[in-house]
PDB file of C-alpha atoms in Angstrom:
ATOM      1  CA  ASN A   1     -14.924   1.744 188.178  1.00 77.00           C
ATOM      2  CA  ALA A   2     -17.852   2.721 185.995  1.00 86.00           C
ATOM      3  CA  GLY A   3     -15.788   5.213 183.977  1.00 95.00           C
ATOM      4  CA  VAL A   4     -18.031   7.741 182.246  1.00 98.00           C
ATOM      5  CA  THR A   5     -21.776   7.263 182.634  1.00 98.00           C
ATOM      6  CA  GLN A   6     -24.633   9.147 180.992  1.00 98.00           C
ATOM      7  CA  THR A   7     -28.268   9.551 181.979  1.00 97.00           C
ATOM      8  CA  PRO A   8     -30.674   8.966 180.282  1.00 97.00           C
ATOM      9  CA  LYS A   9     -29.831   6.523 177.482  1.00 96.00           C
ATOM     10  CA  PHE A  10     -32.817   7.510 175.315  1.00 96.00           C
ATOM     11  CA  ARG A  11     -35.233  10.400 175.317  1.00 97.00           C
ATOM     12  CA  VAL A  12     -37.975  11.713 173.064  1.00 97.00           C
ATOM     13  CA  LEU A  13     -38.947  15.366 173.403  1.00 97.00           C
ATOM     14  CA  LYS A  14     -41.477  17.606 171.764  1.00 97.00           C
ATOM     15  CA  THR A  15     -40.340  20.860 170.218  1.00 98.00           C
ATOM     16  CA  GLY A  16     -40.018  23.508 172.897  1.00 97.00           C
ATOM     17  CA  GLN A  17     -39.574  21.135 175.823  1.00 97.00           C
ATOM     18  CA  SER A  18     -36.525  21.294 178.030  1.00 97.00           C
ATOM     19  CA  MET A  19     -34.306  18.614 179.469  1.00 96.00           C
ATOM     20  CA  THR A  20     -30.961  18.006 181.143  1.00 98.00           C
ATOM     21  CA  LEU A  21     -28.474  15.303 180.286  1.00 98.00           C
ATOM     22  CA  LEU A  22     -26.239  14.154 183.104  1.00 98.00           C
ATOM     23  CA  CYS A  23     -22.668  12.971 182.723  1.00 98.00           C
ATOM     24  CA  ALA A  24     -20.692  11.526 185.608  1.00 98.00           C
ATOM     25  CA  GLN A  25     -17.113  10.240 185.805  1.00 98.00           C
ATOM     26  CA  ASP A  26     -15.347   8.450 188.624  1.00 96.00           C
ATOM     27  CA  MET A  27     -11.766   8.778 187.350  1.00 95.00           C
ATOM     28  CA  ASN A  28     -11.079  12.133 189.025  1.00 94.00           C
ATOM     29  CA  HIS A  29     -10.596  13.690 185.590  1.00 94.00           C
ATOM     30  CA  GLU A  30     -10.170  17.414 185.386  1.00 94.00           C
ATOM     31  CA  TYR A  31     -11.546  18.015 181.900  1.00 95.00           C
ATOM     32  CA  MET A  32     -14.991  17.075 180.598  1.00 96.00           C
ATOM     33  CA  TYR A  33     -16.711  17.470 177.221  1.00 97.00           C
ATOM     34  CA  TRP A  34     -20.055  17.237 175.490  1.00 98.00           C
ATOM     35  CA  TYR A  35     -20.235  16.209 171.824  1.00 98.00           C
ATOM     36  CA  ARG A  36     -23.020  15.546 169.392  1.00 98.00           C
ATOM     37  CA  GLN A  37     -22.714  12.857 166.738  1.00 96.00           C
ATOM     38  CA  ASP A  38     -24.564  13.268 163.463  1.00 94.00           C
ATOM     39  CA  PRO A  39     -24.331  11.124 160.304  1.00 88.00           C
ATOM     40  CA  GLY A  40     -21.686  12.379 157.918  1.00 87.00           C
ATOM     41  CA  MET A  41     -20.410  14.965 160.388  1.00 89.00           C
ATOM     42  CA  GLY A  42     -18.525  12.974 162.977  1.00 92.00           C
ATOM     43  CA  LEU A  43     -18.439  14.278 166.533  1.00 95.00           C
ATOM     44  CA  ARG A  44     -18.688  17.996 167.130  1.00 96.00           C
ATOM     45  CA  LEU A  45     -17.821  19.658 170.412  1.00 96.00           C
ATOM     46  CA  ILE A  46     -20.702  21.502 172.068  1.00 97.00           C
ATOM     47  CA  HIS A  47     -19.187  22.712 175.350  1.00 97.00           C
ATOM     48  CA  TYR A  48     -16.328  21.685 177.546  1.00 96.00           C
ATOM     49  CA  SER A  49     -14.973  22.278 181.031  1.00 96.00           C
ATOM     50  CA  VAL A  50     -11.402  22.456 182.292  1.00 93.00           C
ATOM     51  CA  GLY A  51     -12.352  22.278 185.945  1.00 94.00           C
ATOM     52  CA  GLU A  52     -15.070  22.541 188.540  1.00 95.00           C
ATOM     53  CA  GLY A  53     -17.002  25.754 188.125  1.00 94.00           C
ATOM     54  CA  THR A  54     -15.646  26.519 184.647  1.00 95.00           C
ATOM     55  CA  THR A  55     -17.195  25.991 181.220  1.00 96.00           C
ATOM     56  CA  ALA A  56     -16.378  27.091 177.688  1.00 95.00           C
ATOM     57  CA  LYS A  57     -18.006  26.986 174.274  1.00 95.00           C
ATOM     58  CA  GLY A  58     -17.051  24.482 171.662  1.00 94.00           C
ATOM     59  CA  GLU A  59     -17.807  24.349 167.962  1.00 93.00           C
ATOM     60  CA  VAL A  60     -21.625  24.150 168.128  1.00 96.00           C
ATOM     61  CA  PRO A  61     -22.802  25.693 171.439  1.00 97.00           C
ATOM     62  CA  ASP A  62     -26.010  27.427 170.313  1.00 97.00           C
ATOM     63  CA  GLY A  63     -29.163  26.126 171.975  1.00 97.00           C
ATOM     64  CA  TYR A  64     -27.269  24.390 174.795  1.00 98.00           C
ATOM     65  CA  ASN A  65     -26.113  25.339 178.265  1.00 97.00           C
ATOM     66  CA  VAL A  66     -23.818  23.469 180.638  1.00 98.00           C
ATOM     67  CA  SER A  67     -22.820  23.466 184.256  1.00 98.00           C
ATOM     68  CA  ARG A  68     -19.994  21.851 186.226  1.00 97.00           C
ATOM     69  CA  LEU A  69     -20.850  22.365 189.877  1.00 95.00           C
ATOM     70  CA  LYS A  70     -19.001  19.245 190.965  1.00 96.00           C
ATOM     71  CA  LYS A  71     -15.788  17.875 189.496  1.00 96.00           C
ATOM     72  CA  GLN A  72     -17.328  14.520 188.686  1.00 97.00           C
ATOM     73  CA  ASN A  73     -20.483  15.827 186.980  1.00 98.00           C
ATOM     74  CA  PHE A  74     -21.080  17.756 183.775  1.00 98.00           C
ATOM     75  CA  LEU A  75     -24.651  18.676 182.863  1.00 98.00           C
ATOM     76  CA  LEU A  76     -25.917  19.559 179.397  1.00 98.00           C
ATOM     77  CA  GLY A  77     -29.188  21.469 179.178  1.00 98.00           C
ATOM     78  CA  LEU A  78     -31.570  22.115 176.341  1.00 97.00           C
ATOM     79  CA  GLU A  79     -33.863  24.991 177.298  1.00 93.00           C
ATOM     80  CA  SER A  80     -36.172  24.795 174.278  1.00 96.00           C
ATOM     81  CA  ALA A  81     -35.576  21.718 172.170  1.00 96.00           C
ATOM     82  CA  ALA A  82     -35.668  21.916 168.380  1.00 97.00           C
ATOM     83  CA  PRO A  83     -35.791  19.106 165.781  1.00 97.00           C
ATOM     84  CA  SER A  84     -32.267  20.115 164.698  1.00 97.00           C
ATOM     85  CA  GLN A  85     -31.070  18.913 168.103  1.00 98.00           C
ATOM     86  CA  THR A  86     -32.049  15.345 167.324  1.00 97.00           C
ATOM     87  CA  SER A  87     -28.739  13.559 167.685  1.00 98.00           C
ATOM     88  CA  VAL A  88     -26.648  11.192 169.738  1.00 97.00           C
ATOM     89  CA  TYR A  89     -24.892  13.017 172.566  1.00 98.00           C
ATOM     90  CA  PHE A  90     -21.609  11.817 173.992  1.00 98.00           C
ATOM     91  CA  CYS A  91     -19.881  12.916 177.135  1.00 98.00           C
ATOM     92  CA  ALA A  92     -16.132  12.454 177.558  1.00 97.00           C
ATOM     93  CA  SER A  93     -13.466  13.199 180.121  1.00 96.00           C
ATOM     94  CA  SER A  94      -9.687  13.427 180.251  1.00 94.00           C
ATOM     95  CA  TYR A  95      -6.966  13.894 182.887  1.00 91.00           C
ATOM     96  CA  GLY A  96      -6.359  17.503 181.963  1.00 84.00           C
ATOM     97  CA  ARG A  97      -3.323  19.571 182.810  1.00 75.00           C
ATOM     98  CA  LEU A  98      -1.341  16.665 184.218  1.00 69.00           C
ATOM     99  CA  ARG A  99      -1.495  14.818 180.892  1.00 73.00           C
ATOM    100  CA  LEU A 100      -1.945  17.320 178.139  1.00 70.00           C
ATOM    101  CA  ARG A 101      -3.391  16.168 174.825  1.00 74.00           C
ATOM    102  CA  ASP A 102      -4.050  12.769 176.290  1.00 83.00           C
ATOM    103  CA  GLU A 103      -6.883  10.467 175.270  1.00 90.00           C
ATOM    104  CA  GLN A 104     -10.482  11.152 176.090  1.00 94.00           C
ATOM    105  CA  PHE A 105     -12.729   8.545 177.707  1.00 96.00           C
ATOM    106  CA  PHE A 106     -16.259   8.400 176.373  1.00 97.00           C
ATOM    107  CA  GLY A 107     -19.636   7.587 177.819  1.00 98.00           C
ATOM    108  CA  PRO A 108     -22.137   5.250 176.129  1.00 97.00           C
ATOM    109  CA  GLY A 109     -24.160   8.056 174.570  1.00 97.00           C
ATOM    110  CA  THR A 110     -27.690   9.449 174.844  1.00 97.00           C
ATOM    111  CA  ARG A 111     -29.977   9.157 171.852  1.00 97.00           C
ATOM    112  CA  LEU A 112     -32.276  12.198 171.748  1.00 98.00           C
ATOM    113  CA  THR A 113     -35.163  12.645 169.346  1.00 97.00           C
ATOM    114  CA  VAL A 114     -37.005  15.954 169.119  1.00 97.00           C
ATOM    115  CA  LEU A 115     -40.379  15.773 167.392  1.00 97.00           C
TER     116      LEU A 115
ATOM    117  CA  ALA B   1      -8.368  26.485 161.515  1.00 78.00           C
ATOM    118  CA  GLN B   2      -8.184  22.848 162.495  1.00 87.00           C
ATOM    119  CA  ARG B   3      -9.804  20.350 160.181  1.00 92.00           C
ATOM    120  CA  VAL B   4      -9.772  16.581 159.768  1.00 96.00           C
ATOM    121  CA  THR B   5     -10.888  14.949 156.538  1.00 97.00           C
ATOM    122  CA  GLN B   6     -11.789  11.298 156.117  1.00 97.00           C
ATOM    123  CA  PRO B   7     -12.710  10.979 152.444  1.00 96.00           C
ATOM    124  CA  GLU B   8     -14.388   7.566 152.602  1.00 96.00           C
ATOM    125  CA  LYS B   9     -17.732   7.102 154.334  1.00 96.00           C
ATOM    126  CA  LEU B  10     -17.592   3.349 153.834  1.00 97.00           C
ATOM    127  CA  LEU B  11     -14.739   0.967 153.147  1.00 98.00           C
ATOM    128  CA  SER B  12     -15.631  -2.608 152.383  1.00 98.00           C
ATOM    129  CA  VAL B  13     -12.903  -5.284 152.166  1.00 98.00           C
ATOM    130  CA  PHE B  14     -12.673  -9.051 152.299  1.00 98.00           C
ATOM    131  CA  LYS B  15     -11.197 -10.861 155.259  1.00 98.00           C
ATOM    132  CA  GLY B  16      -7.451 -11.173 154.862  1.00 98.00           C
ATOM    133  CA  ALA B  17      -7.168  -8.168 152.546  1.00 98.00           C
ATOM    134  CA  PRO B  18      -5.101  -5.100 153.474  1.00 98.00           C
ATOM    135  CA  VAL B  19      -6.881  -2.101 154.919  1.00 97.00           C
ATOM    136  CA  GLU B  20      -6.052   1.584 154.684  1.00 98.00           C
ATOM    137  CA  LEU B  21      -8.337   4.191 156.215  1.00 98.00           C
ATOM    138  CA  LYS B  22      -7.368   7.637 155.027  1.00 98.00           C
ATOM    139  CA  CYS B  23      -7.073  10.723 157.206  1.00 98.00           C
ATOM    140  CA  ASN B  24      -5.815  14.149 156.230  1.00 97.00           C
ATOM    141  CA  TYR B  25      -5.592  17.111 158.523  1.00 96.00           C
ATOM    142  CA  SER B  26      -5.179  20.848 158.396  1.00 94.00           C
ATOM    143  CA  TYR B  27      -3.350  22.517 161.274  1.00 90.00           C
ATOM    144  CA  SER B  28      -0.647  25.145 161.316  1.00 84.00           C
ATOM    145  CA  GLY B  29       1.044  23.995 164.501  1.00 82.00           C
ATOM    146  CA  SER B  30       2.293  20.677 165.823  1.00 83.00           C
ATOM    147  CA  PRO B  31      -0.703  18.351 166.079  1.00 86.00           C
ATOM    148  CA  GLU B  32      -1.399  15.294 168.146  1.00 90.00           C
ATOM    149  CA  LEU B  33      -3.280  12.743 166.031  1.00 93.00           C
ATOM    150  CA  PHE B  34      -5.508   9.930 167.225  1.00 95.00           C
ATOM    151  CA  TRP B  35      -7.599   7.110 165.856  1.00 97.00           C
ATOM    152  CA  TYR B  36     -10.753   6.289 167.810  1.00 97.00           C
ATOM    153  CA  VAL B  37     -12.943   3.271 167.097  1.00 97.00           C
ATOM    154  CA  GLN B  38     -16.571   2.502 167.849  1.00 96.00           C
ATOM    155  CA  TYR B  39     -17.552  -1.156 167.622  1.00 97.00           C
ATOM    156  CA  SER B  40     -21.211  -2.108 167.398  1.00 94.00           C
ATOM    157  CA  ARG B  41     -23.008  -1.466 170.699  1.00 91.00           C
ATOM    158  CA  GLN B  42     -19.806  -0.274 172.361  1.00 93.00           C
ATOM    159  CA  ARG B  43     -18.622   3.159 173.337  1.00 94.00           C
ATOM    160  CA  LEU B  44     -16.069   5.164 171.430  1.00 96.00           C
ATOM    161  CA  GLN B  45     -12.552   4.244 172.509  1.00 96.00           C
ATOM    162  CA  LEU B  46      -8.994   5.138 171.669  1.00 95.00           C
ATOM    163  CA  LEU B  47      -7.343   2.796 169.181  1.00 96.00           C
ATOM    164  CA  LEU B  48      -3.969   4.463 168.861  1.00 93.00           C
ATOM    165  CA  ARG B  49      -2.161   7.797 168.873  1.00 91.00           C
ATOM    166  CA  HIS B  50       0.774   8.846 166.761  1.00 87.00           C
ATOM    167  CA  ILE B  51       3.067   9.738 169.638  1.00 81.00           C
ATOM    168  CA  SER B  52       2.926   6.193 170.994  1.00 80.00           C
ATOM    169  CA  ARG B  53       4.147   4.613 167.772  1.00 78.00           C
ATOM    170  CA  GLU B  54       2.431   1.390 168.771  1.00 83.00           C
ATOM    171  CA  SER B  55       0.669  -1.316 166.825  1.00 86.00           C
ATOM    172  CA  ILE B  56      -2.740  -1.975 168.342  1.00 89.00           C
ATOM    173  CA  LYS B  57      -4.790  -4.978 167.158  1.00 94.00           C
ATOM    174  CA  GLY B  58      -2.481  -5.105 164.152  1.00 94.00           C
ATOM    175  CA  PHE B  59      -3.207  -1.500 163.172  1.00 96.00           C
ATOM    176  CA  THR B  60      -0.521   1.117 162.649  1.00 95.00           C
ATOM    177  CA  ALA B  61      -0.613   4.772 161.650  1.00 95.00           C
ATOM    178  CA  ASP B  62       2.253   7.034 160.690  1.00 89.00           C
ATOM    179  CA  LEU B  63       2.107  10.778 160.875  1.00 91.00           C
ATOM    180  CA  ASN B  64       3.282  12.292 157.589  1.00 92.00           C
ATOM    181  CA  LYS B  65       3.723  16.008 158.185  1.00 90.00           C
ATOM    182  CA  GLY B  66       4.674  16.691 154.582  1.00 92.00           C
ATOM    183  CA  GLU B  67       1.417  15.237 153.277  1.00 93.00           C
ATOM    184  CA  THR B  68      -0.503  16.171 156.464  1.00 94.00           C
ATOM    185  CA  SER B  69      -1.823  12.638 156.672  1.00 96.00           C
ATOM    186  CA  PHE B  70      -2.323  10.022 159.363  1.00 96.00           C
ATOM    187  CA  HIS B  71      -3.637   6.985 157.522  1.00 97.00           C
ATOM    188  CA  LEU B  72      -4.592   3.854 159.469  1.00 97.00           C
ATOM    189  CA  LYS B  73      -3.302   0.574 158.072  1.00 97.00           C
ATOM    190  CA  LYS B  74      -3.600  -3.119 158.729  1.00 97.00           C
ATOM    191  CA  PRO B  75      -2.049  -5.780 156.507  1.00 97.00           C
ATOM    192  CA  PHE B  76      -4.737  -8.437 156.966  1.00 97.00           C
ATOM    193  CA  ALA B  77      -8.283  -7.441 157.874  1.00 98.00           C
ATOM    194  CA  GLN B  78     -10.345  -9.538 160.278  1.00 97.00           C
ATOM    195  CA  GLU B  79     -14.127  -9.636 160.636  1.00 97.00           C
ATOM    196  CA  GLU B  80     -13.888  -8.249 164.168  1.00 97.00           C
ATOM    197  CA  ASP B  81     -12.303  -5.094 162.736  1.00 98.00           C
ATOM    198  CA  SER B  82     -15.694  -4.051 161.368  1.00 98.00           C
ATOM    199  CA  ALA B  83     -16.514  -0.761 163.104  1.00 98.00           C
ATOM    200  CA  MET B  84     -16.698   2.997 162.723  1.00 97.00           C
ATOM    201  CA  TYR B  85     -13.283   4.653 162.764  1.00 98.00           C
ATOM    202  CA  TYR B  86     -12.695   8.298 163.568  1.00 98.00           C
ATOM    203  CA  CYS B  87      -9.510  10.242 163.024  1.00 97.00           C
ATOM    204  CA  ALA B  88      -9.069  13.114 165.490  1.00 96.00           C
ATOM    205  CA  LEU B  89      -6.680  15.989 166.019  1.00 94.00           C
ATOM    206  CA  SER B  90      -5.665  17.793 169.181  1.00 89.00           C
ATOM    207  CA  GLY B  91      -4.017  21.166 168.827  1.00 81.00           C
ATOM    208  CA  VAL B  92      -2.137  23.221 171.361  1.00 70.00           C
ATOM    209  CA  SER B  93      -5.070  25.374 172.439  1.00 72.00           C
ATOM    210  CA  GLY B  94      -6.461  24.930 175.934  1.00 73.00           C
ATOM    211  CA  GLY B  95      -8.781  22.182 177.017  1.00 75.00           C
ATOM    212  CA  ASN B  96      -7.282  19.216 175.150  1.00 83.00           C
ATOM    213  CA  LYS B  97     -10.071  19.663 172.613  1.00 89.00           C
ATOM    214  CA  LEU B  98     -10.434  17.145 169.815  1.00 92.00           C
ATOM    215  CA  VAL B  99     -11.496  17.852 166.251  1.00 94.00           C
ATOM    216  CA  PHE B 100     -12.966  14.752 164.633  1.00 95.00           C
ATOM    217  CA  GLY B 101     -13.272  13.672 161.051  1.00 96.00           C
ATOM    218  CA  ALA B 102     -16.625  12.491 159.701  1.00 96.00           C
ATOM    219  CA  GLY B 103     -15.691   8.869 160.269  1.00 97.00           C
ATOM    220  CA  THR B 104     -15.285   5.810 158.047  1.00 97.00           C
ATOM    221  CA  ILE B 105     -17.295   2.631 158.409  1.00 97.00           C
ATOM    222  CA  LEU B 106     -15.094  -0.398 157.848  1.00 98.00           C
ATOM    223  CA  ARG B 107     -16.896  -3.546 156.801  1.00 98.00           C
ATOM    224  CA  VAL B 108     -14.894  -6.746 156.611  1.00 98.00           C
ATOM    225  CA  LYS B 109     -16.648  -9.431 154.617  1.00 97.00           C
ATOM    226  CA  SER B 110     -16.043 -13.137 155.022  1.00 93.00           C
TER     227      SER B 110
END
């Protein structure tokens, strides 16, 4: 099993460009998450999903959109990238309702630079 | 509001010395506390959680509700313990969401 995978691993954007980050998991997890990791701030939750077709805002959702059309995939979109969105983005998943407050499994991260 | 505080950005110790990574939390309900670790060039992974009461790689952490702390301890540090450590809290709200501290870099010197 690959676990949680993220595409791409690195990306450089110019201000105003758009892009989509793809997260996929093969563990049949119900819940999925997108975080950003910034120095001195730890990981902050952007958006999350508790099931196919559902999404919800996290702590820092502005400037991002998400979609969960299939259970195994969770997409993070930047419609108009800004330098403040330069960060490392992590996707995670967890079992969900069957194992509440259980551990989250993380992807390898995507390093995004916005010039 | 849920908050996790890790007061040290960097903790540097010699091999064989005891280690204590501090974590304090703020939460009005009954929290679930975790320690996650990120080794160099590896993904973030669970180290231990308070409900398991396990010792993982020699590390232990006790939840102290009176002091709202969940410090991570190891009696004898090893070089392979060098990593970034995050304390995280899960409340009772929906989605199994985690609130992370800012993280502490542990450097074990030989």
